[in-house]
JSON list of C-alpha atoms in Angstrom, two decimals:
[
{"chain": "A", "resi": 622, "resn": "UNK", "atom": "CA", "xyz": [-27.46, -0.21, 78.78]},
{"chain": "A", "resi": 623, "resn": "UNK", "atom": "CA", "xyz": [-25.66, 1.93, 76.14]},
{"chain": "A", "resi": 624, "resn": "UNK", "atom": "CA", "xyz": [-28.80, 4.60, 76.10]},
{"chain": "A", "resi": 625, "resn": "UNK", "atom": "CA", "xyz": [-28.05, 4.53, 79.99]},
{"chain": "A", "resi": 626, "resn": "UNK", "atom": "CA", "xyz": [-24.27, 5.51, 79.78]},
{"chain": "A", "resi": 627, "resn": "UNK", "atom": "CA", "xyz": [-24.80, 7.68, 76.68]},
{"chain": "A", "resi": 628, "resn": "UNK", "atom": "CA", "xyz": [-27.78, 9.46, 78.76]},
{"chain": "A", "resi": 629, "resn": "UNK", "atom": "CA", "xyz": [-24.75, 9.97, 81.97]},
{"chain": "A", "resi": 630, "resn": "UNK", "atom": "CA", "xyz": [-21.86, 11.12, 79.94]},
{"chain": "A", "resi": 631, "resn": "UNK", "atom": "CA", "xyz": [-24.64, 13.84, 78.32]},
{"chain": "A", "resi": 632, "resn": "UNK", "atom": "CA", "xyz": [-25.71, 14.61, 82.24]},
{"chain": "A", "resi": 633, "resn": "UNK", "atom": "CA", "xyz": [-21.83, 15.10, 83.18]},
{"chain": "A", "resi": 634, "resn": "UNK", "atom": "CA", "xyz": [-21.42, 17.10, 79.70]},
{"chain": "A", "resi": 635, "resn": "UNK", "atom": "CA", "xyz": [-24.16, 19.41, 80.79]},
{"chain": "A", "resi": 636, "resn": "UNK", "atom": "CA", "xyz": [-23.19, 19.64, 84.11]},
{"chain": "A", "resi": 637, "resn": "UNK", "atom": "CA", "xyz": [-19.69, 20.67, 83.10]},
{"chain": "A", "resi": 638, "resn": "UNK", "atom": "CA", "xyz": [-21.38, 23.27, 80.53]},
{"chain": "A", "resi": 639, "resn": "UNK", "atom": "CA", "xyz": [-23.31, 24.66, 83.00]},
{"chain": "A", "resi": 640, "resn": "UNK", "atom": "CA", "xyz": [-20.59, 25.43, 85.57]},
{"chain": "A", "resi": 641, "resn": "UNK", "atom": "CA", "xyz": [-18.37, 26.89, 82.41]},
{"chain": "A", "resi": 642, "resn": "UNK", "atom": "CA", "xyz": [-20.98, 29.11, 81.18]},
{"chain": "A", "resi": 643, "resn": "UNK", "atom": "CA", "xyz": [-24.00, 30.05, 83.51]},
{"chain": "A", "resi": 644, "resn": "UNK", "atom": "CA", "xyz": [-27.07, 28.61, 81.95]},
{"chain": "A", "resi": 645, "resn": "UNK", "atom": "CA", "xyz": [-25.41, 26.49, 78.95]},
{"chain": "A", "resi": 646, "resn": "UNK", "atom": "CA", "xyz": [-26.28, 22.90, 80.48]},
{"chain": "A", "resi": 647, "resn": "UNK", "atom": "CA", "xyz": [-29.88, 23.71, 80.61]},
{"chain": "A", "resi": 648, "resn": "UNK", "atom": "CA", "xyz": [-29.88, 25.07, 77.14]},
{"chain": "A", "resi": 649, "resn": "UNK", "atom": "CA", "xyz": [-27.33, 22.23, 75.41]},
{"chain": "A", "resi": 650, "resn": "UNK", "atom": "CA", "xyz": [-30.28, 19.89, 77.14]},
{"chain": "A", "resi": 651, "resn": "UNK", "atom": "CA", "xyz": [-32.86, 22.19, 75.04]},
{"chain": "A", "resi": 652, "resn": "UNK", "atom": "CA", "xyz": [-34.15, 24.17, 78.22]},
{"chain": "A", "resi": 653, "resn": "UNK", "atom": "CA", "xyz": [-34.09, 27.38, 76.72]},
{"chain": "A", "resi": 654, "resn": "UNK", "atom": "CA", "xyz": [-36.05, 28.95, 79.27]},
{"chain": "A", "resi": 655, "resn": "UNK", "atom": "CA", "xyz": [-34.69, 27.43, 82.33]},
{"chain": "A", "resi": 656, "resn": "UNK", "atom": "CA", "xyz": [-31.59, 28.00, 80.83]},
{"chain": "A", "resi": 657, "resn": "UNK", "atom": "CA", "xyz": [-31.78, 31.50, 80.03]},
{"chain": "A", "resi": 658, "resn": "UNK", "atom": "CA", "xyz": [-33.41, 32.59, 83.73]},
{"chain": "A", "resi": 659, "resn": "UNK", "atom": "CA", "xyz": [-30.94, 31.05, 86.05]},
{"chain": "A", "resi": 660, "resn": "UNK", "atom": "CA", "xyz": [-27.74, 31.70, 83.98]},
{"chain": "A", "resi": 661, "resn": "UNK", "atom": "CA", "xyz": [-29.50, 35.16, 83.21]},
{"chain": "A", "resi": 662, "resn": "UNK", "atom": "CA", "xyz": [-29.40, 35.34, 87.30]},
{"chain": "A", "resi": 663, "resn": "UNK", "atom": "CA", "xyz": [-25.54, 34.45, 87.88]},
{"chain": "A", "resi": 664, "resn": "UNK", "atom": "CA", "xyz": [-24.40, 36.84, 85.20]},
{"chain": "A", "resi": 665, "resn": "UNK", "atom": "CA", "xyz": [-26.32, 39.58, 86.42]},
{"chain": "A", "resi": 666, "resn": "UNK", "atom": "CA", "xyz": [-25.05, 38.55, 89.70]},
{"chain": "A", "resi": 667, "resn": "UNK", "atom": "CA", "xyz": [-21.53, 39.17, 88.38]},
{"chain": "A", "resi": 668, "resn": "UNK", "atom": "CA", "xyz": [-22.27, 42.25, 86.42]},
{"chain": "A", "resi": 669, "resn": "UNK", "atom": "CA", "xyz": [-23.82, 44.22, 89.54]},
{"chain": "A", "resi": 670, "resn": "UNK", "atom": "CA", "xyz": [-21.23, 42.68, 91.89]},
{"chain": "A", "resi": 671, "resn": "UNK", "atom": "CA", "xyz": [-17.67, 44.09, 90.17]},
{"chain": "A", "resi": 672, "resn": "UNK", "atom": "CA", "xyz": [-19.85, 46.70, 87.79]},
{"chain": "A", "resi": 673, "resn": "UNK", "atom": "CA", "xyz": [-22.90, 47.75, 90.37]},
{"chain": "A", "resi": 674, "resn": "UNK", "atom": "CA", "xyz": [-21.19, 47.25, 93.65]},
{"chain": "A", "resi": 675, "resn": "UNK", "atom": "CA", "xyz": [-17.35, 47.54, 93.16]},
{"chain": "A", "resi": 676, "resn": "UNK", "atom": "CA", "xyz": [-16.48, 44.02, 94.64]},
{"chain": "A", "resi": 677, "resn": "UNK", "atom": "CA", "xyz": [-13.94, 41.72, 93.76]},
{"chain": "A", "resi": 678, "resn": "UNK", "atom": "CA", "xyz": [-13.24, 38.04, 93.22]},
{"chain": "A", "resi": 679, "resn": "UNK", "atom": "CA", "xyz": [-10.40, 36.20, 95.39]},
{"chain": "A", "resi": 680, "resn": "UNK", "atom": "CA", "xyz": [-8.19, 33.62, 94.46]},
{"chain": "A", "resi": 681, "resn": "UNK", "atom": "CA", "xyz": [-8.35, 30.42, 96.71]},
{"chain": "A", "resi": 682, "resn": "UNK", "atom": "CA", "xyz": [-4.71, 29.68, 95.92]},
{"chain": "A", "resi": 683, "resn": "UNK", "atom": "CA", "xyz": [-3.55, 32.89, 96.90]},
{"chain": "A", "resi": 684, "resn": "UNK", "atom": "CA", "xyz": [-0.65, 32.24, 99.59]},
{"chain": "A", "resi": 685, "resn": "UNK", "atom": "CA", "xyz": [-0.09, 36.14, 100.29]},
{"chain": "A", "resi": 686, "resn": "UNK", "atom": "CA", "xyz": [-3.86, 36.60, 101.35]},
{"chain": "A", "resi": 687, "resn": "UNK", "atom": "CA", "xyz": [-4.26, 38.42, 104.24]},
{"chain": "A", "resi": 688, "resn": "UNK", "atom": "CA", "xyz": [-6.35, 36.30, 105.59]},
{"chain": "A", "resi": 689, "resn": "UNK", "atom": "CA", "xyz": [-7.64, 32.24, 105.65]},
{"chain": "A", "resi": 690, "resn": "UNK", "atom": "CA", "xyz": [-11.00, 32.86, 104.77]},
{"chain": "A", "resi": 691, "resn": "UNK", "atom": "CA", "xyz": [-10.01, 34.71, 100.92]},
{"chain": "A", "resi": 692, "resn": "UNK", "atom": "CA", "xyz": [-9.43, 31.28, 99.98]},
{"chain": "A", "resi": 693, "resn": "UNK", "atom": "CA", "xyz": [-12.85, 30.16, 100.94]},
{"chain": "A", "resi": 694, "resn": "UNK", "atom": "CA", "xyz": [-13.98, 33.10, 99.28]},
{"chain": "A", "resi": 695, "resn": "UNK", "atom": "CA", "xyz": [-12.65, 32.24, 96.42]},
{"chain": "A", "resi": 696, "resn": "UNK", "atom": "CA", "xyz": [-13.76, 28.67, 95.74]},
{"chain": "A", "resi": 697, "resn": "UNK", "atom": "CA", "xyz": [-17.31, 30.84, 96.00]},
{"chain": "A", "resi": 698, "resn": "UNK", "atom": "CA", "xyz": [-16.14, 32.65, 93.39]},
{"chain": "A", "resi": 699, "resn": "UNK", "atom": "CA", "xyz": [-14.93, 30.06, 91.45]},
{"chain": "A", "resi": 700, "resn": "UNK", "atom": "CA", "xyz": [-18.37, 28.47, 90.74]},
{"chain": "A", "resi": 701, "resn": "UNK", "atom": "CA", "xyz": [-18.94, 31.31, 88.25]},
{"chain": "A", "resi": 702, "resn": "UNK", "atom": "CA", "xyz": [-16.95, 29.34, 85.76]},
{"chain": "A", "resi": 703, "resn": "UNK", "atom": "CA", "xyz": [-15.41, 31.27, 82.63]},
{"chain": "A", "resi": 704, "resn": "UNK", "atom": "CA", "xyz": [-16.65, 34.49, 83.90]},
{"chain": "A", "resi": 705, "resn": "UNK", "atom": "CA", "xyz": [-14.00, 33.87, 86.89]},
{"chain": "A", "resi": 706, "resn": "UNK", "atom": "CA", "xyz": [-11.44, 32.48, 84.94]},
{"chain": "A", "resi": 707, "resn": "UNK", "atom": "CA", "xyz": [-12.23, 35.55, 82.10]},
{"chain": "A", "resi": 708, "resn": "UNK", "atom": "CA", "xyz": [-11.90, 38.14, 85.34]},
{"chain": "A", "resi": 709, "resn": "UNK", "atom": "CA", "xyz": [-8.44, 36.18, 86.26]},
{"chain": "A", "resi": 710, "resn": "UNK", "atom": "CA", "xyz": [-6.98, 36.27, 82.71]},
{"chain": "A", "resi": 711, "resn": "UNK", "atom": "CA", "xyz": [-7.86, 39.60, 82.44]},
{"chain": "A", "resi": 712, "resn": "UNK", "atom": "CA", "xyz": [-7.86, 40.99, 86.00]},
{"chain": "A", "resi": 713, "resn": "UNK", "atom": "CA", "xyz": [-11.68, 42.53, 85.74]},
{"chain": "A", "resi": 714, "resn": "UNK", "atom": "CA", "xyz": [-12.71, 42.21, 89.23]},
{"chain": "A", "resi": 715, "resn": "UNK", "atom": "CA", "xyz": [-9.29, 41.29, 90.82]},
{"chain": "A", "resi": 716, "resn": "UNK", "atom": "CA", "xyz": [-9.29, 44.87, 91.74]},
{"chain": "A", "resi": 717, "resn": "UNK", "atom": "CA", "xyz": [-9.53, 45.23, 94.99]},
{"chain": "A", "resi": 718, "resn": "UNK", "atom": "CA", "xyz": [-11.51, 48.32, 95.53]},
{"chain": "A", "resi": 719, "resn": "UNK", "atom": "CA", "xyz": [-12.30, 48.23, 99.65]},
{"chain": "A", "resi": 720, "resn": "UNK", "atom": "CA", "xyz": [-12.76, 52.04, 99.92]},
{"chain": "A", "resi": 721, "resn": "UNK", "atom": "CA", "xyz": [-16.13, 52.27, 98.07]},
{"chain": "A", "resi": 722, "resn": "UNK", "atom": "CA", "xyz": [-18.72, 51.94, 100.61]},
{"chain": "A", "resi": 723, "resn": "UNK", "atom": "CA", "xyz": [-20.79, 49.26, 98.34]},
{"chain": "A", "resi": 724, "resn": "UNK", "atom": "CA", "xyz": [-17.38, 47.08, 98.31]},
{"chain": "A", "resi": 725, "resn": "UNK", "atom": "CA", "xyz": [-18.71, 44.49, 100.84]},
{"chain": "A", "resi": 726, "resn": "UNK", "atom": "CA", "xyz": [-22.24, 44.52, 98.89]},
{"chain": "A", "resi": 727, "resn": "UNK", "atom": "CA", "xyz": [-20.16, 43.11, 95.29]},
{"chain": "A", "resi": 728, "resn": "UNK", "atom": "CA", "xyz": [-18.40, 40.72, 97.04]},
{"chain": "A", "resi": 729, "resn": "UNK", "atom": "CA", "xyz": [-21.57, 39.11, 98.54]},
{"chain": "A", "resi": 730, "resn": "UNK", "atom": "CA", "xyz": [-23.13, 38.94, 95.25]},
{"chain": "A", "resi": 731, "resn": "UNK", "atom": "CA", "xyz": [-20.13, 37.70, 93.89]},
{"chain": "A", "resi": 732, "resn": "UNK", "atom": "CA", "xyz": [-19.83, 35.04, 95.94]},
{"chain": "A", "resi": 733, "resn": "UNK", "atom": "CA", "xyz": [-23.44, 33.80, 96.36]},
{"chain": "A", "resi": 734, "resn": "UNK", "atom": "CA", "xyz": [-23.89, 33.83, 92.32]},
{"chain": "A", "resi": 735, "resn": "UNK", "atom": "CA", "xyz": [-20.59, 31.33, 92.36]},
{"chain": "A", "resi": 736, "resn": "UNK", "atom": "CA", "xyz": [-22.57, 29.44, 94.93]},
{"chain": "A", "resi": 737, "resn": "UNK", "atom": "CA", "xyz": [-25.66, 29.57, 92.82]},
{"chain": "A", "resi": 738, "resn": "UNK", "atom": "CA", "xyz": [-24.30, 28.54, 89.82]},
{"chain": "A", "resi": 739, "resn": "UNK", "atom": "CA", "xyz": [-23.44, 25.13, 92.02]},
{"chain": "A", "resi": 740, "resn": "UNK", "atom": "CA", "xyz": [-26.73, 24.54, 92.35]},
{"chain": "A", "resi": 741, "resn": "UNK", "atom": "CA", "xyz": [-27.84, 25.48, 89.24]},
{"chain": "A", "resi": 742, "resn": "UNK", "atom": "CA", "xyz": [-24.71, 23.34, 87.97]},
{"chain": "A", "resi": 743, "resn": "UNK", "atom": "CA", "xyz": [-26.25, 20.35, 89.86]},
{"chain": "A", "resi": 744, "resn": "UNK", "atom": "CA", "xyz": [-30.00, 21.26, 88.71]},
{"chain": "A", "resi": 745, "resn": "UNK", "atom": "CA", "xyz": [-28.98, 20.57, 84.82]},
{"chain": "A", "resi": 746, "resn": "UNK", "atom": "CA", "xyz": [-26.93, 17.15, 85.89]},
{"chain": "A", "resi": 747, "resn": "UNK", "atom": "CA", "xyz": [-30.31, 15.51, 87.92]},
{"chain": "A", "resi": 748, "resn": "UNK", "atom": "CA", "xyz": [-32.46, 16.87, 84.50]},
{"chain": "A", "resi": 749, "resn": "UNK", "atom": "CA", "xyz": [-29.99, 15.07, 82.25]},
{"chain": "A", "resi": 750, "resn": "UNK", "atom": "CA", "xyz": [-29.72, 11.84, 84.68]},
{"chain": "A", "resi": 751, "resn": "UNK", "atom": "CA", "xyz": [-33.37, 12.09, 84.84]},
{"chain": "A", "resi": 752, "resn": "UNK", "atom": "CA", "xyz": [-33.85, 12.66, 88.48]},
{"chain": "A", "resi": 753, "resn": "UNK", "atom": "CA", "xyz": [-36.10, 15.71, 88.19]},
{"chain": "A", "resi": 754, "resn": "UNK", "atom": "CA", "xyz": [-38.25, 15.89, 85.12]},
{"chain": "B", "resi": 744, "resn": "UNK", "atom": "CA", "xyz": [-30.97, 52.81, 101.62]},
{"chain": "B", "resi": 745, "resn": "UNK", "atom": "CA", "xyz": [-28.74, 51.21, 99.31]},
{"chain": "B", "resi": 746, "resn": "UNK", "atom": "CA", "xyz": [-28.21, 48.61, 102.04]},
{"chain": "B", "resi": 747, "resn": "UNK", "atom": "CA", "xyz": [-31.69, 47.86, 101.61]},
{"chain": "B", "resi": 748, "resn": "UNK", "atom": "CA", "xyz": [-32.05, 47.57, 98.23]},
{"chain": "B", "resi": 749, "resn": "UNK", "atom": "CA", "xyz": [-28.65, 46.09, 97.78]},
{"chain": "B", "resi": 750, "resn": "UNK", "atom": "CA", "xyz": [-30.71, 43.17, 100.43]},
{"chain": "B", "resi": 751, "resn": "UNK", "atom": "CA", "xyz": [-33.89, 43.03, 98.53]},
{"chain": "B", "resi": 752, "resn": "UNK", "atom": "CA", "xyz": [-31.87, 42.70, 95.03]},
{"chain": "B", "resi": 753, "resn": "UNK", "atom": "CA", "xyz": [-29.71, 39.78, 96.34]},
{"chain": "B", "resi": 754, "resn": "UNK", "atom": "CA", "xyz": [-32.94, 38.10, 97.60]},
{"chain": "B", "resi": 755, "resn": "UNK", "atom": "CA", "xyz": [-34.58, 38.48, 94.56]},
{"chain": "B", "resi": 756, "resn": "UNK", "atom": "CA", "xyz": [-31.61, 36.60, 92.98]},
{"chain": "B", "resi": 757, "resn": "UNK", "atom": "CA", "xyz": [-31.59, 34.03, 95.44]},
{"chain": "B", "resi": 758, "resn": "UNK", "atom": "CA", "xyz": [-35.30, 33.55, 95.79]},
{"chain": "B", "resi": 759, "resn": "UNK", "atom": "CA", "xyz": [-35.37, 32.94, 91.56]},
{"chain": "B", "resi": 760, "resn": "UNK", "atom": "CA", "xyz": [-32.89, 30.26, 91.32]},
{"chain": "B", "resi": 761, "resn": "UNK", "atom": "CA", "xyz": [-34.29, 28.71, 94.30]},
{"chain": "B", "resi": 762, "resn": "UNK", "atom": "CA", "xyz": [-37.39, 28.73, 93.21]},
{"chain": "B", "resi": 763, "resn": "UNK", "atom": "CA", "xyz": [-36.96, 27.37, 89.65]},
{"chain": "B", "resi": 764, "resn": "UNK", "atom": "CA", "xyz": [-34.55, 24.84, 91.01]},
{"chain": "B", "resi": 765, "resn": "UNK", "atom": "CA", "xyz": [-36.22, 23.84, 93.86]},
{"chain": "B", "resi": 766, "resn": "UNK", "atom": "CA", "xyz": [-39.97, 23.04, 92.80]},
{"chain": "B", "resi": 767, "resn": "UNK", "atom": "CA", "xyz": [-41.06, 21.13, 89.75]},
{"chain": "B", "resi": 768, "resn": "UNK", "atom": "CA", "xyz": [-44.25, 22.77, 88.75]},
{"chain": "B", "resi": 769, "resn": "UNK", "atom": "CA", "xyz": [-44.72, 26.27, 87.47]},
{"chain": "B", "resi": 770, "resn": "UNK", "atom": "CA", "xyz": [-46.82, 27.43, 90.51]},
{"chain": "B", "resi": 771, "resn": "UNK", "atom": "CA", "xyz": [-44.79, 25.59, 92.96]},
{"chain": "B", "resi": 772, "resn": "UNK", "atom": "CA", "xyz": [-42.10, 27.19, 91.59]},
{"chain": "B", "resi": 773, "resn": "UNK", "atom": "CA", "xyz": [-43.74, 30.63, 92.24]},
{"chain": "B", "resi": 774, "resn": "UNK", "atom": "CA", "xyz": [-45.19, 29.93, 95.46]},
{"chain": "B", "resi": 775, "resn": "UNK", "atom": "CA", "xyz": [-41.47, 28.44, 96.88]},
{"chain": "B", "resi": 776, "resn": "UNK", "atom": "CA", "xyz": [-39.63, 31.18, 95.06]},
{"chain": "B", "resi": 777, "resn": "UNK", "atom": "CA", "xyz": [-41.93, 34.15, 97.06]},
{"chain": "B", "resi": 778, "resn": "UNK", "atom": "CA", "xyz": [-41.92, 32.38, 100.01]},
{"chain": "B", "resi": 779, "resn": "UNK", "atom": "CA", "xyz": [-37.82, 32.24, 100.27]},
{"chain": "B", "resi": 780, "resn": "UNK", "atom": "CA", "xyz": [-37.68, 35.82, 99.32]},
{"chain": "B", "resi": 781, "resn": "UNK", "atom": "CA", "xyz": [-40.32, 36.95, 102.34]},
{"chain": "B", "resi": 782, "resn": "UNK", "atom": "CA", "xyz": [-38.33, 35.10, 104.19]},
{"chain": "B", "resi": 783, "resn": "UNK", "atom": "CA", "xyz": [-34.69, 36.60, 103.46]},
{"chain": "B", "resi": 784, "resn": "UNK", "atom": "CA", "xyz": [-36.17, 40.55, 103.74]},
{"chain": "B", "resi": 785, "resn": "UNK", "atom": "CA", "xyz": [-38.38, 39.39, 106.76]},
{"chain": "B", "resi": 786, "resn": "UNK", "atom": "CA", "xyz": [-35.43, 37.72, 108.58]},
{"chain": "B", "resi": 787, "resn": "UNK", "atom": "CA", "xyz": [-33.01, 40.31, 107.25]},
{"chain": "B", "resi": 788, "resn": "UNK", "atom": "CA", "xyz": [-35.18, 43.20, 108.93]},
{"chain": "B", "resi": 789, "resn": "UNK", "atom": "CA", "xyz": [-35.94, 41.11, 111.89]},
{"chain": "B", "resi": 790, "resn": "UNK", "atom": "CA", "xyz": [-32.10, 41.06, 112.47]},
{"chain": "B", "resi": 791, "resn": "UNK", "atom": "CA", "xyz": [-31.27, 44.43, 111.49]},
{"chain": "B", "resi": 792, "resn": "UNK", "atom": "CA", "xyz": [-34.28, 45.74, 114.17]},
{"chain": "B", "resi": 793, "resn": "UNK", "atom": "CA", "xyz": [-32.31, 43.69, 116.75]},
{"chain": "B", "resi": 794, "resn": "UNK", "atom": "CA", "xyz": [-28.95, 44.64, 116.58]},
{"chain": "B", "resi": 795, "resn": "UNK", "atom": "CA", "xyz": [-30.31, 48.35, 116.34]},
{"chain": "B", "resi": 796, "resn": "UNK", "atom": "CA", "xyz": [-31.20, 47.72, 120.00]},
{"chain": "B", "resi": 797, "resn": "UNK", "atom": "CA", "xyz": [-27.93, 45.80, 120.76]},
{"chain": "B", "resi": 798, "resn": "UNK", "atom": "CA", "xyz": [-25.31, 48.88, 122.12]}
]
């Protein structure tokens, strides 16, 4: 019973890990690989989408946006863990830079890397529940 | 042309985590992850080829 609970608390550790720093759950659970390919994915993600693309990340408790859907938006965002609370202590990619033509192209990846580190979030809890194998 | 690319880059993303997370074997994993990413370019062009003929 103890190995059971001891064997959760490590799932919602990793879990936690992997939503603060892309790929750290899988690699805390000694999935180097798996670790280092989809967190390698979701910071690339980031890099091209305020670096490659000029996008920007949006604050879901912003009361001044402009419009309803920013805060949507940024719960997206938000699933990119310290990189998005890095970018808001530091204002990297709080810029908003809507003239550059590839502006619409950074926020996409912005936001679907957030959404993919979800997943991949929820990927290392079922390994470290032992749901997937 | 860079809307292209900028597609086939963000399915290439997509199609990699979905892949790996998705499947449980190596091959699977493979198989799933180059089927999703057909998929996004092949729907992506389907869509763009249709709204070219929508005024």
């Amino acid at each position: 019973m103890a190995e059971i609970e001891e064997g959760r608390s490590g799932a919602w550790l990793s879990g936690f890990l992997a939503w603060l720093v892309p790929g750290a759950g899988h690699v805390w659970q000694g999935r180097w690989g798996r670790g280092l390919l989809l967190g390698g994915v979701v910071w690339a993600m980031f890099v091209i989408g305020v670096w490659g693309f000029g996008g920007r990340l949006f604050d879901p408790l912003n009361d001044g946006a402009s419009n309803a859907l920013e805060r949507v938006y940024g719960l997206f965002d938000l699933g990119m863990g310290a990189l998005y609370v890095l970018g808001w202590a530091t204002g990297i990619g709080f810029v908003d830079r809507a003239e550059l033509s590839t502006y619409e192209y950074g926020n996409a990846f912005l936001m679907v890397g957030g959404l993919l580190n979800y997943l991949v979030m929820l990927d290392a809890f079922d390994l470290g529940v032992g749901r997937k194998a | 042309m860079i809307h292209f690319l900028a597609m086939v880059l963000l399915a290439a993303c997509v199609s990699l985590v979905f892949g790996v997370v998705g499947r449980a074997t190596t091959s699977e994993q493979w198989r799933y992850g180059l089927r999703v990413f057909v998929e996004f370019v092949g729907v992506g062009l389907g869509l763009a080829w249709l709204l070219y003929w929508i005024p």
